[in-house]
CSV table of C-alpha atoms in Angstrom, one decimal:
chain,number,residue,atom,x,y,z
Y,759,MET,CA,0.0,0.0,0.0
Y,760,MET,CA,2.8,2.4,0.9
Y,761,ILE,CA,4.7,1.4,-2.2
Y,762,GLN,CA,1.6,2.2,-4.3
Y,763,THR,CA,1.2,5.6,-2.7
Y,764,ILE,CA,4.8,6.5,-3.4
Y,765,PHE,CA,4.5,5.3,-7.0
Y,766,ARG,CA,1.4,7.4,-7.5
Y,767,ARG,CA,3.0,10.5,-6.1
Y,768,LEU,CA,6.1,10.2,-8.4
Y,769,PRO,CA,6.1,12.7,-11.3
Y,770,GLY,CA,6.5,11.6,-15.0
Y,771,PRO,CA,5.2,8.8,-17.2
Y,772,ALA,CA,4.8,5.2,-15.8
Y,773,PRO,CA,8.2,3.8,-17.3
Y,774,VAL,CA,10.1,6.6,-15.6
Y,775,ARG,CA,8.3,6.1,-12.3
Y,776,ILE,CA,9.0,2.3,-12.5
Y,777,ALA,CA,12.7,3.0,-13.2
Y,778,ALA,CA,12.8,5.4,-10.2
Y,779,MET,CA,11.1,2.8,-8.0
Y,780,VAL,CA,13.6,0.1,-9.1
Y,781,LEU,CA,16.5,2.5,-8.4
Y,782,VAL,CA,15.2,3.4,-4.9
Y,783,ALA,CA,14.7,-0.4,-4.2
Y,784,LEU,CA,18.3,-1.1,-5.2
Y,785,VAL,CA,19.6,1.7,-3.1
Y,786,ILE,CA,17.6,0.4,-0.1
Y,787,LEU,CA,18.8,-3.1,-0.7
Y,788,VAL,CA,22.4,-2.0,-0.8
Y,789,LEU,CA,22.0,0.0,2.4
Y,790,VAL,CA,20.2,-2.9,4.1
Y,791,ILE,CA,23.0,-5.4,3.2
Y,792,TRP,CA,25.7,-2.8,4.2
Y,793,SER,CA,24.0,-2.5,7.6
Y,794,TYR,CA,23.7,-6.3,7.9
Y,795,GLU,CA,27.5,-6.6,7.3
Y,796,LEU,CA,28.2,-3.9,9.9
Y,797,LEU,CA,25.9,-5.5,12.5
Y,798,GLY,CA,27.3,-8.9,11.6
Y,799,ASP,CA,30.7,-7.9,13.0
Y,800,ILE,CA,29.1,-7.7,16.4
Y,801,LEU,CA,28.0,-11.3,16.1
Y,802,ASP,CA,31.3,-12.6,14.6
Y,803,SER,CA,34.1,-10.5,13.4
Y,804,GLY,CA,36.3,-13.3,12.1
Y,805,GLY,CA,38.1,-14.1,15.3
Y,806,THR,CA,41.3,-12.1,14.6
Y,807,VAL,CA,43.6,-11.1,17.4
Y,808,GLY,CA,44.9,-7.5,17.4
Y,809,GLU,CA,43.7,-6.7,13.9
A,207,MET,CA,-8.4,13.3,18.0
A,208,ARG,CA,-9.5,9.7,17.5
A,209,THR,CA,-8.3,9.7,13.9
A,210,ARG,CA,-4.9,11.1,15.0
A,211,SER,CA,-4.5,8.3,17.6
A,212,ILE,CA,-5.5,5.7,15.0
A,213,ARG,CA,-2.9,7.1,12.6
A,214,ILE,CA,-0.2,7.0,15.3
A,215,ILE,CA,-1.0,3.4,16.3
A,216,ARG,CA,-1.1,2.4,12.6
A,217,GLY,CA,2.3,4.1,12.0
A,218,ALA,CA,3.8,2.4,15.1
A,219,GLY,CA,2.4,-0.9,13.9
A,220,TRP,CA,4.0,-0.5,10.4
A,221,THR,CA,7.3,0.5,12.0
A,222,PHE,CA,7.4,-2.6,14.1
A,223,ILE,CA,6.4,-4.8,11.2
A,224,TRP,CA,9.3,-3.3,9.1
A,225,LEU,CA,11.6,-3.6,12.0
A,226,GLY,CA,10.7,-7.3,12.3
A,227,VAL,CA,11.2,-7.9,8.6
A,228,TYR,CA,14.6,-6.1,8.8
A,229,LEU,CA,15.7,-8.3,11.8
A,230,MET,CA,14.4,-11.5,10.2
A,231,GLY,CA,16.3,-10.5,7.1
A,232,PHE,CA,19.4,-9.9,9.2
A,233,VAL,CA,19.2,-13.4,10.8
A,234,ALA,CA,18.6,-15.1,7.5
A,235,TYR,CA,21.5,-13.1,5.9
A,236,GLN,CA,24.0,-13.9,8.6
A,237,LEU,CA,23.1,-17.5,9.3
A,238,TRP,CA,22.1,-18.7,5.9
A,239,PHE,CA,23.1,-16.4,3.1
A,240,THR,CA,26.7,-15.9,4.2
A,241,ASN,CA,27.2,-19.7,4.3
A,242,ILE,CA,26.1,-19.8,0.7
A,243,LEU,CA,28.6,-17.1,-0.3
A,244,THR,CA,31.4,-18.9,1.6
A,245,ALA,CA,30.6,-22.3,0.1
A,246,ARG,CA,30.8,-20.8,-3.4
A,247,ASP,CA,34.1,-19.1,-2.6
A,248,GLN,CA,35.5,-22.2,-1.0
A,249,SER,CA,34.6,-24.3,-4.0
A,250,ALA,CA,36.6,-21.9,-6.3
A,251,LEU,CA,39.5,-21.7,-3.8
A,252,ALA,CA,39.8,-25.5,-3.4
A,253,SER,CA,39.8,-26.1,-7.1
A,254,GLY,CA,42.7,-23.7,-7.5
A,255,LEU,CA,44.9,-25.2,-4.8
A,256,GLU,CA,46.5,-28.0,-6.9
A,257,GLU,CA,47.5,-25.4,-9.4
A,258,HIS,CA,49.0,-23.3,-6.5
A,259,TYR,CA,51.0,-26.3,-5.1
A,260,GLU,CA,52.6,-26.8,-8.5
A,261,ALA,CA,53.4,-23.1,-9.0
A,262,VAL,CA,54.8,-22.4,-5.6
A,263,GLU,CA,58.6,-22.2,-5.1
A,264,VAL,CA,60.1,-24.6,-2.6
A,265,GLU,CA,63.6,-24.1,-1.2
A,266,GLN,CA,65.8,-25.8,1.4
A,267,ILE,CA,67.0,-23.5,4.1
A,268,GLU,CA,69.2,-24.0,7.1
A,269,TYR,CA,67.1,-24.5,10.2
A,270,GLU,CA,67.8,-22.0,13.0
A,271,PRO,CA,65.9,-22.9,16.2
A,272,ILE,CA,63.9,-20.0,17.6
A,273,THR,CA,64.9,-18.9,21.0
A,274,ILE,CA,62.6,-16.9,23.2
A,275,PRO,CA,64.2,-14.4,25.6
A,276,GLY,CA,63.9,-15.8,29.1
A,277,SER,CA,63.6,-19.5,28.1
A,278,THR,CA,66.2,-22.1,28.9
A,279,PRO,CA,68.7,-22.2,26.0
A,280,ALA,CA,69.3,-25.6,24.4
A,281,PRO,CA,72.7,-27.2,25.2
A,282,THR,CA,75.4,-26.1,22.8
A,283,VAL,CA,76.8,-28.8,20.6
A,284,PRO,CA,80.3,-28.2,19.3
A,285,ASP,CA,80.2,-27.7,15.5
A,286,PRO,CA,76.7,-29.1,15.0
A,287,GLU,CA,75.9,-30.3,11.5
A,288,PRO,CA,73.5,-27.9,9.8
A,289,ASN,CA,70.0,-29.2,9.5
A,290,PHE,CA,67.8,-28.1,6.6
A,291,ILE,CA,64.1,-27.6,6.4
A,292,LEU,CA,61.8,-27.0,3.4
A,293,GLN,CA,60.3,-23.5,3.0
A,294,GLU,CA,57.7,-22.4,0.4
A,295,SER,CA,57.4,-18.9,-1.0
A,296,ALA,CA,54.7,-16.7,0.6
A,297,SER,CA,51.4,-16.3,-1.2
A,298,GLU,CA,49.7,-13.1,-2.2
A,299,VAL,CA,47.2,-11.8,0.3
A,300,GLY,CA,43.7,-13.2,-0.6
A,301,GLU,CA,45.1,-16.2,-2.3
A,302,ALA,CA,44.4,-19.8,-1.0
A,303,PHE,CA,47.6,-21.6,-0.2
A,304,ALA,CA,46.7,-24.5,2.2
A,305,GLU,CA,44.0,-26.8,3.4
A,306,ILE,CA,43.1,-27.3,7.0
A,307,ARG,CA,41.6,-30.6,8.1
A,308,ILE,CA,40.4,-31.3,11.6
A,309,PRO,CA,38.8,-34.8,11.6
A,310,LYS,CA,37.3,-34.5,15.1
A,311,ILE,CA,35.0,-31.6,14.0
A,312,ASP,CA,34.7,-32.7,10.4
A,313,LEU,CA,36.5,-29.7,9.0
A,314,ASP,CA,38.1,-29.6,5.6
A,315,VAL,CA,38.5,-26.1,4.1
A,316,ALA,CA,40.9,-24.0,2.1
A,317,VAL,CA,43.0,-21.5,4.0
A,318,LEU,CA,43.8,-18.0,2.5
A,319,GLU,CA,46.7,-15.7,3.1
A,320,GLY,CA,45.6,-12.7,5.2
A,321,VAL,CA,43.0,-11.9,7.8
A,322,ARG,CA,41.3,-8.9,6.2
A,323,ARG,CA,37.5,-9.0,6.6
A,324,ARG,CA,37.0,-9.8,3.0
A,325,ASP,CA,39.5,-12.7,3.2
A,326,LEU,CA,37.9,-14.3,6.2
A,327,LYS,CA,34.5,-14.2,4.5
A,328,LYS,CA,35.9,-16.8,2.1
A,329,GLY,CA,37.5,-19.1,4.7
A,330,PRO,CA,40.1,-19.2,7.5
A,331,GLY,CA,42.9,-16.8,7.0
A,332,HIS,CA,46.6,-17.0,7.9
A,333,LEU,CA,48.0,-14.0,9.8
A,334,THR,CA,50.4,-12.4,7.4
A,335,GLY,CA,53.8,-12.1,9.2
A,336,SER,CA,53.4,-15.2,11.2
A,337,PRO,CA,55.3,-18.3,9.9
A,338,LEU,CA,53.5,-20.5,7.3
A,339,PRO,CA,52.2,-23.8,8.7
A,340,GLY,CA,55.0,-26.3,9.0
A,341,GLN,CA,57.6,-23.7,9.6
A,342,PRO,CA,59.3,-23.0,13.0
A,343,GLY,CA,57.5,-20.5,15.2
A,344,ASN,CA,53.9,-19.7,15.7
A,345,SER,CA,51.6,-19.9,12.7
A,346,VAL,CA,48.3,-18.2,13.3
A,347,ILE,CA,45.1,-18.9,11.5
A,348,SER,CA,41.8,-17.1,12.2
A,349,GLY,CA,38.3,-18.0,11.2
A,350,HIS,CA,34.6,-17.3,11.7
A,351,ARG,CA,32.7,-19.1,14.4
A,352,THR,CA,29.0,-18.5,13.5
A,353,THR,CA,28.8,-16.9,10.1
A,354,TYR,CA,30.4,-17.3,6.7
A,355,GLY,CA,30.4,-21.0,6.8
A,356,ALA,CA,31.5,-21.0,10.4
A,357,PRO,CA,34.8,-23.0,9.8
A,358,PHE,CA,35.8,-22.7,13.4
A,359,GLY,CA,32.3,-23.2,14.8
A,360,ALA,CA,33.2,-26.3,16.7
A,361,LEU,CA,36.7,-25.3,17.8
A,362,ALA,CA,35.6,-25.5,21.5
A,363,GLU,CA,35.2,-29.2,21.1
A,364,LEU,CA,38.9,-29.8,20.6
A,365,VAL,CA,40.8,-31.3,23.5
A,366,ALA,CA,44.5,-32.0,24.1
A,367,GLY,CA,45.7,-34.7,21.7
A,368,ASP,CA,43.3,-34.0,18.9
A,369,ARG,CA,44.9,-33.9,15.4
A,370,ILE,CA,45.0,-31.0,13.1
A,371,GLU,CA,46.4,-31.4,9.6
A,372,VAL,CA,47.4,-28.6,7.4
A,373,GLU,CA,48.3,-29.4,3.8
A,374,THR,CA,50.6,-27.0,1.9
A,375,ALA,CA,52.8,-27.2,-1.1
A,376,LEU,CA,55.4,-29.0,1.1
A,377,GLY,CA,53.1,-31.7,2.2
A,378,VAL,CA,50.9,-32.5,5.2
A,379,HIS,CA,51.9,-30.9,8.5
A,380,VAL,CA,50.3,-32.7,11.5
A,381,TYR,CA,49.7,-30.8,14.7
A,382,GLU,CA,48.5,-32.0,18.1
A,383,VAL,CA,46.2,-29.9,20.2
A,384,GLN,CA,47.8,-28.9,23.5
A,385,GLU,CA,46.2,-28.1,26.9
A,386,ALA,CA,45.1,-24.5,27.2
A,387,PRO,CA,47.8,-22.5,29.0
A,388,GLU,CA,47.0,-21.6,32.6
A,389,ARG,CA,47.1,-17.8,32.0
A,390,CYS,CA,44.0,-18.0,29.7
A,391,ARG,CA,42.3,-21.2,30.8
A,392,ASN,CA,38.6,-20.8,31.9
A,393,GLU,CA,36.4,-23.1,33.9
A,394,ASP,CA,35.7,-25.2,30.8
A,395,GLY,CA,39.3,-25.7,30.1
A,396,LEU,CA,39.2,-23.4,27.0
A,397,CYS,CA,41.7,-20.7,26.3
A,398,VAL,CA,39.7,-17.4,26.2
A,399,VAL,CA,41.4,-14.1,25.7
A,400,LYS,CA,40.6,-10.5,24.8
A,401,PRO,CA,40.8,-9.5,21.1
A,402,THR,CA,43.8,-7.3,22.0
A,403,ASP,CA,45.8,-10.1,23.8
A,404,LEU,CA,48.6,-10.2,21.3
A,405,TRP,CA,50.7,-12.6,23.3
A,406,VAL,CA,48.8,-15.5,21.7
A,407,THR,CA,50.4,-14.7,18.3
A,408,GLU,CA,53.9,-14.2,19.6
A,409,ALA,CA,56.8,-16.4,18.4
A,410,ARG,CA,57.3,-19.7,20.1
A,411,GLU,CA,60.0,-22.3,20.2
A,412,GLU,CA,59.6,-25.3,17.8
A,413,ALA,CA,56.6,-25.2,15.5
A,414,TRP,CA,53.1,-24.2,16.6
A,415,LEU,CA,49.7,-23.6,15.1
A,416,THR,CA,47.4,-21.2,16.8
A,417,LEU,CA,43.8,-21.1,15.8
A,418,THR,CA,41.7,-18.1,16.8
A,419,THR,CA,38.0,-17.4,16.6
A,420,CYS,CA,35.2,-15.4,18.3
A,421,HIS,CA,33.9,-16.3,21.7
A,422,PRO,CA,31.3,-16.9,22.9
A,423,LYS,CA,29.2,-17.9,19.9
A,424,PHE,CA,27.2,-15.0,18.5
A,425,SER,CA,29.6,-12.5,20.1
A,426,ALA,CA,32.9,-10.9,19.0
A,427,ARG,CA,33.6,-9.8,22.6
A,428,ARG,CA,36.4,-12.4,23.2
A,429,ARG,CA,38.6,-14.8,21.4
A,430,LEU,CA,38.8,-18.6,21.7
A,431,ILE,CA,42.3,-19.8,21.1
A,432,VAL,CA,43.5,-23.4,20.3
A,433,PHE,CA,47.2,-24.1,20.5
A,434,ALA,CA,48.6,-27.1,18.6
A,435,LYS,CA,52.2,-28.3,18.3
A,436,LEU,CA,53.8,-29.8,15.2
A,437,VAL,CA,54.3,-33.6,15.6
A,438,ASP,CA,54.7,-34.8,12.1
A,439,GLY,CA,55.3,-33.6,8.5
A,440,PRO,CA,58.1,-32.6,6.1
A,441,ASN,CA,59.9,-30.4,8.6
A,442,ALA,CA,58.9,-32.1,11.9
A,443,GLU,CA,61.9,-34.4,12.3
A,444,VAL,CA,64.4,-31.6,12.1
A,445,ILE,CA,62.5,-29.1,14.2
A,446,LEU,CA,61.7,-31.7,16.9
A,447,ALA,CA,65.2,-33.1,17.0
A,448,ALA,CA,66.7,-29.7,17.6
């Protein structure tokens, strides 16, 4: 529902809006994975000593 | 007023739903997806090992026993005959150069040179600067305990006398797990230290293998250390005789 609302509010023709949504989704995915990697170091940093 | 409250409650509900999705994604990513990534990398590394063994340069060098300041020096023998050991050329950081096998915990993985985060995501990494496995001194290998294939996930199960084999271009170096030193032994008999306790990586007499990983499971707060001593392999006879 939230995605539909954002999609409707975007300016431009449908293909441009779809491309913008895909781009935003990719950016969010990259940020989410980056944050997972960062948080993952709290669980298991690889076990190095002094590094 | 009522509409506003409903909107706030709905907003909070959605926030918690997305937070739940995010956290579930985190758990799935760490405990499942990272294992897939490592399995893929390990498969590629293992297939390149044979090629590496053939390409690596091996030379014979004179063996000079390592003496640690403060330790009892070995009795001097007049004009001792020089002993030679085999030494292989160092690998590039990020390159697989060995295979570690621990039958007790069913471990058989490729080992990379280097302990950068991106190296350890592919498999256990050899601390650059420490001797290569099979060489005199203290060879240090670190690995993940819960994520990225968790190669050292069961390291706590090792007890004194267990075998660790490390295959390099020189052959198979066999190590035997030793009792945890008193200075780091906990109530379970494990050697647990702080991540800054560099003494575990310091040089040692004869040939040692030191495995390091995170402790306890699902925490990077401390390090679990396993010390093992070389008992067999291409250089073992010369190193142990000295």
